[in-house]
C-alpha cells in the first residue's frame, strides 16, 4: 500500500516568514495530493490540493508543488500570520478512494 | 450549505459498552469515509461506504467494529465492547461521487473509554 512521510513534525517561524512542509509518497499510482489544516478540537479542513498532471498550484499565500519523478510534494505558506498556526497534514490517493495521510506538522507562527 | 455533520461530538463509554457514532454527509454527497485519529498521529482510513454498500473496509478491525450507510439516514460507525485502546477521534468525510477527488471532513467524535 501507499506510505506517506511528512517532515518536519514541528515548525516554528516568525510572523511574516515563509513555512515549507514536505511529503514523500511511495505509490506511483497516486494521483491526487490534498493538504489539510487542523485546528485544535476541529476536523481537518482542505486548504489546497494538486493533481498529478500539474506541477504547481497557488492560492493567495499558499502554494503546493509536486515532483512526480521524485515522488514528493510540498506546501509553501508565505507571509505567515498567527492564525496559520495549526497542524497541517498531507495526503495521497488515487482519487475516489481512501486517503493515506502523513503524520502531521505542527506549525507555530510567533508574533 | 451545511457541511459534514457528526454526532455526538464527545462520547464517554465504559469498557464493554457499545459506541455508536453518526455521520451526515454534505448535501448531495453519497460517499462516506471513516477515519480514526489517535493522539499525536495522523488519520488512518477505516472504511468507505456508499448508500447501502460497503466499498472498502480494509482499514476496519476484524472484530467489534462495523459500519453502515442506509438508504435513509446517517452513516453509523458502531464499536461493540469498547476497550481503552478505542479511545480516539473518529472523523467522517464525504465526497460527491466516486470519481470526485475531494473529501470534506466533519468535526469528529472524540471517544473516551474509561
Short mmCIF file of C-alpha atoms in Angstrom, two decimals, chain A residues 23-108:
data_model
loop_
_atom_site.label_atom_id
_atom_site.label_comp_id
_atom_site.label_asym_id
_atom_site.label_seq_id
_atom_site.Cartn_x
_atom_site.Cartn_y
_atom_site.Cartn_z
CA UNK A 23 5.90 14.99 1.99
CA UNK A 24 7.02 11.93 0.08
CA UNK A 25 4.88 9.08 -1.18
CA UNK A 26 5.69 5.58 -2.37
CA UNK A 27 2.97 4.52 -4.81
CA UNK A 28 3.44 5.93 -8.30
CA UNK A 29 -0.26 5.28 -8.97
CA UNK A 30 -1.24 8.05 -6.53
CA UNK A 31 -2.55 11.00 -8.49
CA UNK A 32 -4.20 13.35 -6.01
CA UNK A 33 -2.46 15.18 -3.18
CA UNK A 34 -4.52 17.34 -0.80
CA UNK A 35 -3.32 19.37 2.16
CA UNK A 36 -5.43 19.79 5.27
CA UNK A 37 -5.23 22.23 8.16
CA UNK A 38 -6.46 21.01 11.52
CA UNK A 39 -7.04 23.38 14.40
CA UNK A 40 -7.31 22.13 17.95
CA UNK A 41 -10.52 20.23 18.54
CA UNK A 42 -11.70 20.54 14.95
CA UNK A 43 -11.84 18.40 11.85
CA UNK A 44 -9.32 18.69 9.01
CA UNK A 45 -10.06 21.47 6.57
CA UNK A 46 -9.00 21.20 2.94
CA UNK A 47 -6.77 24.17 2.11
CA UNK A 48 -5.26 23.26 -1.25
CA UNK A 49 -4.82 20.24 -3.46
CA UNK A 50 -2.94 19.21 -6.57
CA UNK A 51 -3.37 16.50 -9.16
CA UNK A 52 -0.60 14.61 -10.85
CA UNK A 53 -0.99 16.38 -14.18
CA UNK A 54 0.03 19.69 -12.59
CA UNK A 55 3.40 20.68 -11.16
CA UNK A 56 2.40 23.68 -9.09
CA UNK A 57 -0.73 25.34 -7.79
CA UNK A 58 -1.12 28.59 -5.91
CA UNK A 59 -3.93 30.15 -3.90
CA UNK A 60 -3.04 33.54 -2.39
CA UNK A 61 -0.39 32.87 0.29
CA UNK A 62 -0.49 29.10 -0.12
CA UNK A 63 1.19 27.06 -2.85
CA UNK A 64 1.80 23.39 -3.45
CA UNK A 65 4.46 21.85 -5.70
CA UNK A 66 4.60 18.29 -6.97
CA UNK A 67 7.57 16.34 -8.32
CA UNK A 68 6.20 13.08 -9.72
CA UNK A 69 9.60 11.71 -10.62
CA UNK A 70 10.92 12.07 -7.11
CA UNK A 71 7.51 11.30 -5.58
CA UNK A 72 7.43 14.31 -3.32
CA UNK A 73 5.20 17.31 -2.84
CA UNK A 74 5.47 20.40 -0.67
CA UNK A 75 3.28 23.03 0.93
CA UNK A 76 4.54 26.60 0.94
CA UNK A 77 2.97 29.30 3.10
CA UNK A 78 4.27 32.83 2.56
CA UNK A 79 3.85 35.88 4.81
CA UNK A 80 2.77 33.69 7.69
CA UNK A 81 0.28 35.02 10.23
CA UNK A 82 -0.53 33.83 13.78
CA UNK A 83 -3.81 32.35 12.52
CA UNK A 84 -1.79 29.99 10.32
CA UNK A 85 -0.75 28.17 13.50
CA UNK A 86 -2.27 24.67 13.32
CA UNK A 87 -1.40 21.09 12.43
CA UNK A 88 -1.02 20.50 8.71
CA UNK A 89 -1.49 17.10 7.08
CA UNK A 90 -0.56 15.98 3.60
CA UNK A 91 -2.29 13.04 1.95
CA UNK A 92 -2.09 10.95 -1.19
CA UNK A 93 -4.75 8.98 -3.00
CA UNK A 94 -5.70 7.50 -6.33
CA UNK A 95 -8.87 9.56 -6.45
CA UNK A 96 -12.29 8.47 -5.24
CA UNK A 97 -10.61 6.17 -2.78
CA UNK A 98 -9.11 6.24 0.68
CA UNK A 99 -6.58 8.89 1.61
CA UNK A 100 -3.20 7.99 3.06
CA UNK A 101 -2.19 10.71 5.48
CA UNK A 102 1.17 11.91 6.67
CA UNK A 103 1.81 12.17 10.39
CA UNK A 104 1.29 15.92 10.53
CA UNK A 105 3.33 19.09 11.05
CA UNK A 106 2.57 21.33 13.99
CA UNK A 107 3.18 24.89 12.76
CA UNK A 108 3.60 27.73 15.22
#
